[in-house]
Coordinates of C-alpha atoms and ligand atoms in Angstrom, one line a residue:
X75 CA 10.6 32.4 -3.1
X76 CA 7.2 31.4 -2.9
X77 CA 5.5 28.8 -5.1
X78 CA 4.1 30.3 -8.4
X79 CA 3.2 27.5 -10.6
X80 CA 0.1 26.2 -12.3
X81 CA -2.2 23.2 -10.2
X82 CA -3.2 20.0 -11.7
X83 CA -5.8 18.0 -9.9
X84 CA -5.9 14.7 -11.2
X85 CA -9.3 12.9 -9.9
X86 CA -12.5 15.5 -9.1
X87 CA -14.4 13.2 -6.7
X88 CA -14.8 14.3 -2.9
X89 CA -11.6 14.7 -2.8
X90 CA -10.2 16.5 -6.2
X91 CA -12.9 19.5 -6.0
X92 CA -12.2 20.6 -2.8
X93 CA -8.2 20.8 -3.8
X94 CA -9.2 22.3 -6.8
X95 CA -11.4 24.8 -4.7
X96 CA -9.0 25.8 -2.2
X97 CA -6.1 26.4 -4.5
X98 CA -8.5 28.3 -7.0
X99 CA -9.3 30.6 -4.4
X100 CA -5.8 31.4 -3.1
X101 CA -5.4 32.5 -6.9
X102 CA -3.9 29.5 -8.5
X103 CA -4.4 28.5 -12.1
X104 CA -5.8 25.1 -11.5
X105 CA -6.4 22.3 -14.4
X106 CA -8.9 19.8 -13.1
X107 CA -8.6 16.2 -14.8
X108 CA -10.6 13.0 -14.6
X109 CA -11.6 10.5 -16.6
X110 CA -15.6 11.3 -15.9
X111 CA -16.8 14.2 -18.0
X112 CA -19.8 13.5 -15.6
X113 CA -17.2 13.6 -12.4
X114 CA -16.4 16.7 -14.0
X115 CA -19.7 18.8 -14.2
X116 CA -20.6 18.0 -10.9
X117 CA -17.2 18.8 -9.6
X118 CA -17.5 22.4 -10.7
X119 CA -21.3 22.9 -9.3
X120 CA -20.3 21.6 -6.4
X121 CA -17.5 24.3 -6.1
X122 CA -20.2 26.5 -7.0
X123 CA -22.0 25.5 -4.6
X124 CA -19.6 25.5 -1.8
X125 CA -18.5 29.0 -3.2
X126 CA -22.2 30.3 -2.8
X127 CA -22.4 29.1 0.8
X128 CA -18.9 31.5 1.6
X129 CA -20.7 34.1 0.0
X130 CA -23.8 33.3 2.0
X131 CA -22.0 33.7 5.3
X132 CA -19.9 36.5 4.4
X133 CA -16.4 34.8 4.1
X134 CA -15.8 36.0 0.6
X135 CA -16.6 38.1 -1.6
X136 CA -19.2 37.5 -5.1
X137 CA -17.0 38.8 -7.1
X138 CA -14.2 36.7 -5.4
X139 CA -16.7 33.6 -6.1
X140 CA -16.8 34.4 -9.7
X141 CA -12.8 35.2 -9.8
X142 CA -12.0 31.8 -8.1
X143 CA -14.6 29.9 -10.8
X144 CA -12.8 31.5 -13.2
X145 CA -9.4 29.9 -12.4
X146 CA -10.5 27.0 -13.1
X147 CA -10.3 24.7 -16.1
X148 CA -11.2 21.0 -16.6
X149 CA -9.6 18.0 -18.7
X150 CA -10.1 14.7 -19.7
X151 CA -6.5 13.8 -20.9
X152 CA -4.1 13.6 -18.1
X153 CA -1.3 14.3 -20.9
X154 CA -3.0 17.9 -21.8
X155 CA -4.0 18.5 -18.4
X156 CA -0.3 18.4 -16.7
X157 CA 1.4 20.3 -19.4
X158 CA 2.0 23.4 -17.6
X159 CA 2.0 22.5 -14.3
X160 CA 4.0 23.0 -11.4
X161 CA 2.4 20.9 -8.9
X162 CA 0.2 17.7 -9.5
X163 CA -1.8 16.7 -7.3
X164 CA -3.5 13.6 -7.5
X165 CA -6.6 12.7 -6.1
X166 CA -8.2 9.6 -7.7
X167 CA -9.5 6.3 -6.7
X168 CA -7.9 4.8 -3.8
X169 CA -6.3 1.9 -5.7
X170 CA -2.5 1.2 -6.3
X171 CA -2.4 0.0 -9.7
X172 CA -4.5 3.0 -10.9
X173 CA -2.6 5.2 -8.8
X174 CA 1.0 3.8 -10.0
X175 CA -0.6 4.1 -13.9
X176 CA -1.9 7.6 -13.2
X177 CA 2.0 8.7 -11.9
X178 CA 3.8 6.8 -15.1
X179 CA 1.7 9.1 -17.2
X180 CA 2.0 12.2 -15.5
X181 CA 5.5 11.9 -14.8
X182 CA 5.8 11.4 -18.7
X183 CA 3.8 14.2 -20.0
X184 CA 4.8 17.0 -16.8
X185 CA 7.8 20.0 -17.0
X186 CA 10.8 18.0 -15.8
X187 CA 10.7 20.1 -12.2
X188 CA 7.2 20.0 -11.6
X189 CA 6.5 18.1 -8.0
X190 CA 4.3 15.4 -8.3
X191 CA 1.7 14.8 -5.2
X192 CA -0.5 12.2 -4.0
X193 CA -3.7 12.6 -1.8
X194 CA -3.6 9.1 -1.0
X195 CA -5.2 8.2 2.3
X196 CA -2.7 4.9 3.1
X197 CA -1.1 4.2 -0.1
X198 CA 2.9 4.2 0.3
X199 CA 4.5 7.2 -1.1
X200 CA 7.6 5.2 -2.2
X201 CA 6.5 2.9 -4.2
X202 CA 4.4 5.8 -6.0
X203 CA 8.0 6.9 -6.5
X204 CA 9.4 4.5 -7.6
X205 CA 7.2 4.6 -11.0
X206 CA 8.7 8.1 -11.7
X207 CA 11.8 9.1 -13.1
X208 CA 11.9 11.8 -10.7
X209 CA 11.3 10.4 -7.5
X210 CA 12.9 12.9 -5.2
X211 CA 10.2 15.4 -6.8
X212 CA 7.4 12.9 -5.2
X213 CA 5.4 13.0 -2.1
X214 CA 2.3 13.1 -0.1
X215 CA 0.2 15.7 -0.1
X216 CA -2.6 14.9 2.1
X217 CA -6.0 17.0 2.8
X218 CA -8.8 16.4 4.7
X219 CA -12.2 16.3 4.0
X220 CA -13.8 19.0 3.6
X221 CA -10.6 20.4 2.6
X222 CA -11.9 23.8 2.3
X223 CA -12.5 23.8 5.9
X224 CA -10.0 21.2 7.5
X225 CA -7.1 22.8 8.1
X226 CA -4.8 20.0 8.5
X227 CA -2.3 18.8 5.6
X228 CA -0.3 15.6 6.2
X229 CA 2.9 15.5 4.2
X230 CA 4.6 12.4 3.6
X231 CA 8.6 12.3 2.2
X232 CA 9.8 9.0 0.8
X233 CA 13.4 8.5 1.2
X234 CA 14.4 10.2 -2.1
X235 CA 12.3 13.2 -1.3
X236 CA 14.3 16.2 -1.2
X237 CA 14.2 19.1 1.4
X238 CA 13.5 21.9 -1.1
X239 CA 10.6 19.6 -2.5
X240 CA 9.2 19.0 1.3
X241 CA 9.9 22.9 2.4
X242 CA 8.3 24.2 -0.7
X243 CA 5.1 22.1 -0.1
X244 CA 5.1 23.0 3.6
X245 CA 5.3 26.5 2.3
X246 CA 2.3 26.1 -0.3
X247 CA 0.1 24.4 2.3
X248 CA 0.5 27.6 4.9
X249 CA -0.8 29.9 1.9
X250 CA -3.6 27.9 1.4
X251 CA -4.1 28.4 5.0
X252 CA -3.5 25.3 6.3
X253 CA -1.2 23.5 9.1
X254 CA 1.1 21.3 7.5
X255 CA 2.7 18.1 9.5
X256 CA 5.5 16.4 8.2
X257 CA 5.4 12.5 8.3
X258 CA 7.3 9.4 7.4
X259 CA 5.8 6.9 4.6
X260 CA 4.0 3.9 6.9
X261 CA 1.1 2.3 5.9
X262 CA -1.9 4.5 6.6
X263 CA 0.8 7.3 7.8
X264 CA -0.4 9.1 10.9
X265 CA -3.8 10.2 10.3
X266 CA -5.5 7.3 8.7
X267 CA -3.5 4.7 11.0
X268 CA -4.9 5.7 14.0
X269 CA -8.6 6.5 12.4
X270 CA -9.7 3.8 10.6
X271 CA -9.1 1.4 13.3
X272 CA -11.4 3.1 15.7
X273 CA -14.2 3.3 12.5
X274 CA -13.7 -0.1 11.8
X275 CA -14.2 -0.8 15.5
X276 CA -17.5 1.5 15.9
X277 CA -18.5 -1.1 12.7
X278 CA -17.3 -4.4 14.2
X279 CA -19.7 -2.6 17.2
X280 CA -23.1 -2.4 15.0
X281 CA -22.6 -5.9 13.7
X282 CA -22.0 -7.4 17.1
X283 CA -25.2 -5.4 18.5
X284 CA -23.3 -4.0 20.8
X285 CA -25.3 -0.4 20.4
X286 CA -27.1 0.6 17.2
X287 CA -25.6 3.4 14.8
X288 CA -27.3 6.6 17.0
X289 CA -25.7 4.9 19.7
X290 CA -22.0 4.6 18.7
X291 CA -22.2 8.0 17.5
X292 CA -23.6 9.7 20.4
X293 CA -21.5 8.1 22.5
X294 CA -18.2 9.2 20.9
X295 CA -19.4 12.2 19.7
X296 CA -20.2 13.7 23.0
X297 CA -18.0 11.6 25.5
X298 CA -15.1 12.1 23.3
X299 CA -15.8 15.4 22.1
X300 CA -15.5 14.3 18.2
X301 CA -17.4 16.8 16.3
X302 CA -19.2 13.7 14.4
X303 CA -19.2 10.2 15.4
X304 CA -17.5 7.5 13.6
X305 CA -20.1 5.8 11.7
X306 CA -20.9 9.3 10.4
X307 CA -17.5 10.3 9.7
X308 CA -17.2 6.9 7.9
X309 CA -20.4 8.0 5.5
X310 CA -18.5 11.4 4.6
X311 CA -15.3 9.9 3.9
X312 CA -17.0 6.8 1.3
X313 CA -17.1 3.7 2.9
X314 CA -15.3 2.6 -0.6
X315 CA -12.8 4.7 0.8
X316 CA -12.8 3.5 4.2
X317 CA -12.0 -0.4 2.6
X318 CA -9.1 0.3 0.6
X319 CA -7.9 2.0 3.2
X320 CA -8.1 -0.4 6.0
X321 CA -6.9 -3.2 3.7
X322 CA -3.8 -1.4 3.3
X323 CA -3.4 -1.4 6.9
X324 CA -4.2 -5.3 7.2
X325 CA -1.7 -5.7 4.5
X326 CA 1.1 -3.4 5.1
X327 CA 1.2 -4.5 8.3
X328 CA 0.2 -7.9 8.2
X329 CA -1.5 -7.9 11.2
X330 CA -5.0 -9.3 12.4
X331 CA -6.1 -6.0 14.1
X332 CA -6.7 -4.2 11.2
X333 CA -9.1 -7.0 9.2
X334 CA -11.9 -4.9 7.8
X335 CA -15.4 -6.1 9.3
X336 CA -17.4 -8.0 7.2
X337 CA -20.1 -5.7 7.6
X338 CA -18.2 -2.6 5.8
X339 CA -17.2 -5.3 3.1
X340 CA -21.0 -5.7 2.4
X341 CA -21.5 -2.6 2.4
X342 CA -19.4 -1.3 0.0
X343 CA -20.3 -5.0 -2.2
X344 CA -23.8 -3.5 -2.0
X345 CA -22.9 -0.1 -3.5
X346 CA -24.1 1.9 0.0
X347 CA -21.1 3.9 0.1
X348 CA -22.2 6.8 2.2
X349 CA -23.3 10.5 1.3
X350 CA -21.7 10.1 -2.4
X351 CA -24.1 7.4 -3.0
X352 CA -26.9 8.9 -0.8
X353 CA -26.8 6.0 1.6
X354 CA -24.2 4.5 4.4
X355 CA -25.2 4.0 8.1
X356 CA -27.4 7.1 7.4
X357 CA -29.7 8.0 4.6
X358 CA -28.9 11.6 3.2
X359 CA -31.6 13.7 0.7
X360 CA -30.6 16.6 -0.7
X361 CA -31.4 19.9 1.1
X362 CA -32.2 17.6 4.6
X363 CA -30.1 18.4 7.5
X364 CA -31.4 16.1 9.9
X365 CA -29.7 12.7 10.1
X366 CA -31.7 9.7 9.2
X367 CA -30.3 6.3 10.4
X368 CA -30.7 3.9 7.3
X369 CA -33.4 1.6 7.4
X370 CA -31.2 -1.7 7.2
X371 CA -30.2 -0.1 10.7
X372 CA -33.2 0.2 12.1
Ligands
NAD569 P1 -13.9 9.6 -5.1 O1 -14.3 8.2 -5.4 O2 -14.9 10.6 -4.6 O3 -13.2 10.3 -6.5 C1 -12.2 9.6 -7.2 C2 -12.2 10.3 -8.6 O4 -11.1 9.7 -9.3 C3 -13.5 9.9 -9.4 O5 -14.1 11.1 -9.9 C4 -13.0 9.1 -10.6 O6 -13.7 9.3 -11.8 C5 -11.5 9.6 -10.7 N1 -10.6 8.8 -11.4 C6 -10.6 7.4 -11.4 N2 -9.6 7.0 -12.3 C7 -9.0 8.1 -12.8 C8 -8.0 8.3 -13.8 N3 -7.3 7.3 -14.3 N4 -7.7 9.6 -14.1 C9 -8.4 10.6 -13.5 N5 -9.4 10.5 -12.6 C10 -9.7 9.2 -12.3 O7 -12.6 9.5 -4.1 P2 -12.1 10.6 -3.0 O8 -12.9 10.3 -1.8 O9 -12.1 12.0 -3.6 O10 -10.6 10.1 -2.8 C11 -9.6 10.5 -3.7 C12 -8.3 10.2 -3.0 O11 -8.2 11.1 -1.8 C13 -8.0 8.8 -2.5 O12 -6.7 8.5 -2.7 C14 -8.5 8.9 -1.1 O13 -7.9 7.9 -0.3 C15 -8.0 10.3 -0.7 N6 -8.6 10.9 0.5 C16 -10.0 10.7 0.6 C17 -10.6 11.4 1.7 C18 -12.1 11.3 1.9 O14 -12.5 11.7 3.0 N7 -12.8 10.8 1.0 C19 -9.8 12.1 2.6 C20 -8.4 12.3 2.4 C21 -7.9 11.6 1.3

């Protein structure tokens, strides 16, 4: 039987509203927790917003706008928020510690079968796990941004995971309309391993002077057929993002190739953390669709 439970997303940055989207509008009940009232508000207009633009091209329905809004609720508390739930999905901060705190608590206050996800990019799965008292009901759960669009969902077992816990969220993931691919817990997994060296590359790139940012871009964009170029793809991801990432690499490996370029580390030091902060390699105003290299760039 298919999965009928409530949604909790735990984290409503980037990532948490588009989970909270997408499941909303398959017809899920979905809680939406963070710690940000703030996070929170803009998480729901940006729904709203993304909603409006379906609408605008005909993809759904108003009334199926309004009906998805409305199965939507929002939280503060992590303990109220998971009550109910079925699934949790959590997509906060890319940060272990907060990440293992954030699984101790829900694995404390959730129903005793619900499956507990992560969206982490790189973090490892098992050791998430291992924090829970039900670590065969753990794994990775991971979307791509935009997730309303991207149809790819990267599912990562640990080694207590167990086949009705992966077959139910490869199940869930082809209702929402998405591909799921089943992979083993590495650092970065598949997606992010082979990724975030080539961004850190097209970085290590720009601070060499190799070619400036329009440069890297156009070059991989149209010779390698990438829908968006690196440095840009690195702005819509967070360069915060991009660090913790690539440090898990460097780490979990233990290997020189993945040592995060100075440059990004400034970057992120100096808050310019791509389109969430209005500034990365490019510079983004609202309602502008043309791409402006930042002026530290130029
Ligand atoms: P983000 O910085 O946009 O949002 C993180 C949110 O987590 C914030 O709203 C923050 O307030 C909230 N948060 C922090 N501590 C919390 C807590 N204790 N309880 C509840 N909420 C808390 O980050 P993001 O880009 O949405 O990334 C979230 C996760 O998704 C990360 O693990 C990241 O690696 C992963 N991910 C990101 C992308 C991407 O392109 N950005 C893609 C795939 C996966």
């Amino acid at each position: 039987m298919s999965f009928q439970g409530d949604i909790s997303v735990i984290g409503a940055g980037t990532m948490g509203n588009g989970i909270a989207h997408v499941f909303a509008q398959y017809g899920f009940r979905v809680t939406l927790i963070d710690i940000s009232q703030e996070q929170l508000d803009k998480a729901i207009a940006t729904i709203g917003r993304n909603l409006d633009r379906m609408v605008t091209k005909e993809v759904i329905s108003k009334e199926k706008k309004e009906e998805t809004l409305k199965h939507i609720t929002t939280s503060t508390s992590i303990a109220e928020g998971v009550k109910t739930a079925g699934l949790v999905v959590e997509a906060a901060t890319e940060n272990t510690d907060l990440k293992l705190k954030i699984f101790q608590q829900a694995d404390a206050a959730a129903p005793a079968d619900c499956i507990l996800a992560s969206n982490t990019s790189s973090i490892s799965i098992t050791r998430i796990a291992a924090v829970t008292k039900r670590p065969q009901r753990v794994i990775g759960m991971h979307f791509m941004n935009p997730v309303p669009v991207m149809k790819l969902v990267e599912i990562i077992t640990n080694p207590a995971t167990t086949k009705e816990v992966t077959d139910t969220i490869v199940s869930l993931s082809k209702v929402l309309g998405k591909v799921p691919c089943v992979v083993n817990d590495f650092p970065g997994f598949i997606a992010n391993r082979i990724l975030m060296p080539m961004i850190n590359e097209a970085i290590y790139s720009l601070q060499e002077g190799v070619a400036g940012v329009t440069e890297i871009d156009t070059i991989m964009k149209l010779g390698m057929a990438h829908p968006m170029g690196p440095l840009q793809l690195a702005d819509l991801i967070g360069l915060d993002v991009c660090l913790s990432i690539i440090n898990v690499l460097y780490e979990g490996f233990g290997n020189p190739k993945y040592k995060p370029c100075p440059l990004l580390e400034d970057m992120v030091k100096e808050g310019k953390l791509g389109i969430k902060t209005g500034e990365g390699f490019y510079v983004y105003t609202a309602g502008s669709k043309e791409l402006v290299v930042s002026g530290k760039f130029k």
